[in-house]
Amino acid sequence: MPRKPPTDGEADTGVSRTRRATINDVARLAGVSKKTVSRVINASPSVQQATRERIEAVIRETGYVPDPQARGLAFRRSFLIGLIYDNPNPQYVVNMQLGLLDAMRGSGFELVVHPCDRGSETLVEDIRSFIERQKLFGVVLTPSVSEDERVAEVMREIGCEYIRVASVTVDAPGHMIETQDRLGGLAAARHLISLGHRRIGFISGVATFRSSHERRSGLEEGLAEGGLSLDPALVAEGAYTFESGQECARRLLSLTDRPTAIFAGNDEMAAGALHAARELGLSVPADVSIVGYDDFQIAARVWPPLTTIHTPTRKIGRMAAEKLMGREASDTAAEGHLPTLVVRQSSGPAPV
Amino acid sequence: MPRKPPTDGEADTGVSRTRRATINDVARLAGVSKKTVSRVINASPSVQQATRERIEAVIRETGYVPDPQARGLAFRRSFLIGLIYDNPNPQYVVNMQLGLLDAMRGSGFELVVHPCDRGSETLVEDIRSFIERQKLFGVVLTPSVSEDERVAEVMREIGCEYIRVASVTVDAPGHMIETQDRLGGLAAARHLISLGHRRIGFISGVATFRSSHERRSGLEEGLAEGGLSLDPALVAEGAYTFESGQECARRLLSLTDRPTAIFAGNDEMAAGALHAARELGLSVPADVSIVGYDDFQIAARVWPPLTTIHTPTRKIGRMAAEKLMGREASDTAAEGHLPTLVVRQSSGPAPV
DNA sequence: CTGAAAGCGCTTACAG
DNA sequence: CTGAAAGCGCTTACAG
């Protein structure tokens, strides 16, 4: 096969363009052993400045990129980062992926996605074999699977790096990104109280998601600040789905002494509550205010647009990946990843 | 280090549980060369039945799983499948991923996600280097990047398997899954015509997405069937976003002789149209019918719930992965992946 | 600071 | 039908 002519900007290094340069090519061209090239690749300090520069020049000329597969085989560890999740919300998943990829760009790591079913009996073994087989560099776990202690235990056992994204502290700081959902619930409560609401209902998420309890406890904290407490009669157990939100709201809004405001555990349920209010001939926010949680796209698409709690999922993903790769997260100390209130049109003054 | 006792169901094979069995262990225990074990792994026909069974038994006992990294290095090809996409809709992305993973489960392949920007000047080179570096087994391309001929050319050049998901034929059958969006547009048109509509407006998607044209041409075909044609005055150029749908609908619905029905190129724009109708004091579907496309979750969340065209994205993903892995797609011949009409409450009889 | 040897866990190419 | 040798492209462990 005839060798292709070298392309612009690439010197003819004796390495044809159809075959990618290897560490051997670089070593030969730089007049060093491949071990020394390896040292440069791995940023070892013990390489003479002049040697390093010569090697780096050859790397540039040849367009050499180390083969992650070969490197991984020798390292006994791949350059893959896994995202293990069970949250079914597409917006959450995609935002998380985008955040992880933001941080991974140019790092040489790739993202492998691994949805799982927390209810599966083989969950823990499935995850273990996935990680061992691929020798993942590390994984990011998101709620609710991030809250499973057995899974975390497996990570430690097989020595896989991991970051758990969760609403509260469930692990050492080095293994955690906390979303502090309690603060979101608190903000929702304060908002509604400031609008004069005193009968505030709550639609919870799935009990197996820690966020569900945190959002509620934030609400309770806010109510307490206002001298109120959460009336058990105004609490409905939802499941983070549209349908469950609709059913729960239907029940709450049919009460003789119905709430003037409802805080739903997420936007999906809040959207369901909007439909329930409409069915019952109630106007939002004139008759009842509704507040969601997440600030996913749906929040601004429904009518009226939802007042909700914004969670910066993409940023959280970025922080998680940075932490996993050993870079100090750009704003670990800052609070840029905490939930914040977004006021739209589904909340208003309590009816008099 | 003391060897762990063998676990239930695992014979003591001389391979400790902390170290995973390798091809050498299997070869030794089965009393054959590792080449023969390799033949069994790769389903080579030239292995004696008895030998094969002996090796398979050892594989079972040891829980041996070939190391994809080592296999990949020797094969000069990884066991990773890439999803390359630029469609920003989270629901599309996640459904596609789920479909691909459905087909990949148990296959030993893993899914690497790679969003890209079609507007980037380095798009083609970015994709090329991503694939070459990781030596991807194959990739699935979705609209609109799937419609880029330069990208497909790179796949052929570097010998990477690929499947293009697109609304029309843009490649050889072996490299395509066609979604036939024209049929969806046709179904929307027939539906509206059957309801008595004669002034039907259209909000197009982004011109760089082929689907945008196909959906329109389906609409036109349907109108022609009914002896109608698409009035240029009733066509607005949208961008597949909620905001663009809102703006376009605002304009169309403000016309003196406004349409009695609008077919929007996707659900996001249809949702925007719903908001525009509300702003103008028009009731849907009494004053104007609105039909979307995609049948993503948002379609059932807005009010009124959208009549739309359902696209089985997850199934399409499954078919794409099956085709990529060389399994004949379970229902290539069938039409289970084609768009279908879903009637909800945003469409009704034309006003008299 | 640098290198020759051995090895990571597989497969290819060649024999027999 | 089966195997010994060489190799995929890197790194580790050991020397010097």
PDB file of C-alpha atoms (C1' of nucleotides) in Angstrom, chain A residues 9-16 19-34 36-38 40-41 49-66, chain D residues 10:
ATOM      1  CA  GLY A   9       1.705  20.768   9.420  1.00  0.00           C
ATOM      2  CA  GLU A  10       2.938  17.263   9.882  1.00  0.00           C
ATOM      3  CA  ALA A  11       6.573  16.598   9.200  1.00  0.00           C
ATOM      4  CA  ASP A  12       7.409  13.342   7.475  1.00  0.00           C
ATOM      5  CA  THR A  13       8.456  11.402  10.493  1.00  0.00           C
ATOM      6  CA  GLY A  14       8.593   8.010   8.937  1.00  0.00           C
ATOM      7  CA  VAL A  15       5.200   7.325  10.437  1.00  0.00           C
ATOM      8  CA  SER A  16       2.540   7.018   7.804  1.00  0.00           C
ATOM      9  CA  ARG A  19      -0.960   4.103  10.954  1.00  0.00           C
ATOM     10  CA  ARG A  20      -1.089   6.043  14.163  1.00  0.00           C
ATOM     11  CA  ALA A  21       2.204   6.751  15.895  1.00  0.00           C
ATOM     12  CA  THR A  22       3.025   4.574  18.898  1.00  0.00           C
ATOM     13  CA  ILE A  23       5.290   5.066  21.845  1.00  0.00           C
ATOM     14  CA  ASN A  24       7.972   3.174  19.923  1.00  0.00           C
ATOM     15  CA  ASP A  25       7.860   5.638  17.060  1.00  0.00           C
ATOM     16  CA  VAL A  26       8.211   8.540  19.418  1.00  0.00           C
ATOM     17  CA  ALA A  27      11.068   6.879  21.276  1.00  0.00           C
ATOM     18  CA  ARG A  28      12.921   6.111  18.075  1.00  0.00           C
ATOM     19  CA  LEU A  29      12.479   9.598  16.652  1.00  0.00           C
ATOM     20  CA  ALA A  30      13.494  11.241  19.895  1.00  0.00           C
ATOM     21  CA  GLY A  31      16.417   8.897  20.370  1.00  0.00           C
ATOM     22  CA  VAL A  32      15.329   7.712  23.813  1.00  0.00           C
ATOM     23  CA  SER A  33      13.840   4.570  25.306  1.00  0.00           C
ATOM     24  CA  LYS A  34      10.117   4.173  25.389  1.00  0.00           C
ATOM     25  CA  THR A  36      11.401   7.803  28.997  1.00  0.00           C
ATOM     26  CA  VAL A  37       8.577   8.668  26.656  1.00  0.00           C
ATOM     27  CA  SER A  38       6.273   6.990  29.120  1.00  0.00           C
ATOM     28  CA  VAL A  40       6.811  12.302  29.820  1.00  0.00           C
ATOM     29  CA  ILE A  41       3.294  11.047  29.108  1.00  0.00           C
ATOM     30  CA  GLN A  49      14.325  19.345  30.776  1.00  0.00           C
ATOM     31  CA  ALA A  50      16.112  19.024  27.438  1.00  0.00           C
ATOM     32  CA  THR A  51      15.036  15.417  26.970  1.00  0.00           C
ATOM     33  CA  ARG A  52      11.483  16.282  27.848  1.00  0.00           C
ATOM     34  CA  GLU A  53      11.357  19.076  25.323  1.00  0.00           C
ATOM     35  CA  ARG A  54      12.776  16.903  22.579  1.00  0.00           C
ATOM     36  CA  ILE A  55      10.170  14.250  23.269  1.00  0.00           C
ATOM     37  CA  GLU A  56       7.355  16.744  23.461  1.00  0.00           C
ATOM     38  CA  ALA A  57       8.391  18.121  20.088  1.00  0.00           C
ATOM     39  CA  VAL A  58       8.255  14.668  18.530  1.00  0.00           C
ATOM     40  CA  ILE A  59       4.880  14.046  20.104  1.00  0.00           C
ATOM     41  CA  ARG A  60       3.596  17.222  18.553  1.00  0.00           C
ATOM     42  CA  GLU A  61       5.054  16.459  15.139  1.00  0.00           C
ATOM     43  CA  THR A  62       3.726  12.934  15.004  1.00  0.00           C
ATOM     44  CA  GLY A  63       0.383  13.763  16.553  1.00  0.00           C
ATOM     45  CA  TYR A  64       1.039  10.925  18.939  1.00  0.00           C
ATOM     46  CA  VAL A  65      -1.723  10.134  21.411  1.00  0.00           C
ATOM     47  CA  PRO A  66      -1.190   7.282  23.883  1.00  0.00           C
TER      48      PRO A  66
ATOM     49  C1'  DC D  10       1.679   0.554  27.056  1.00  0.00           C
TER      50       DC D  10
END
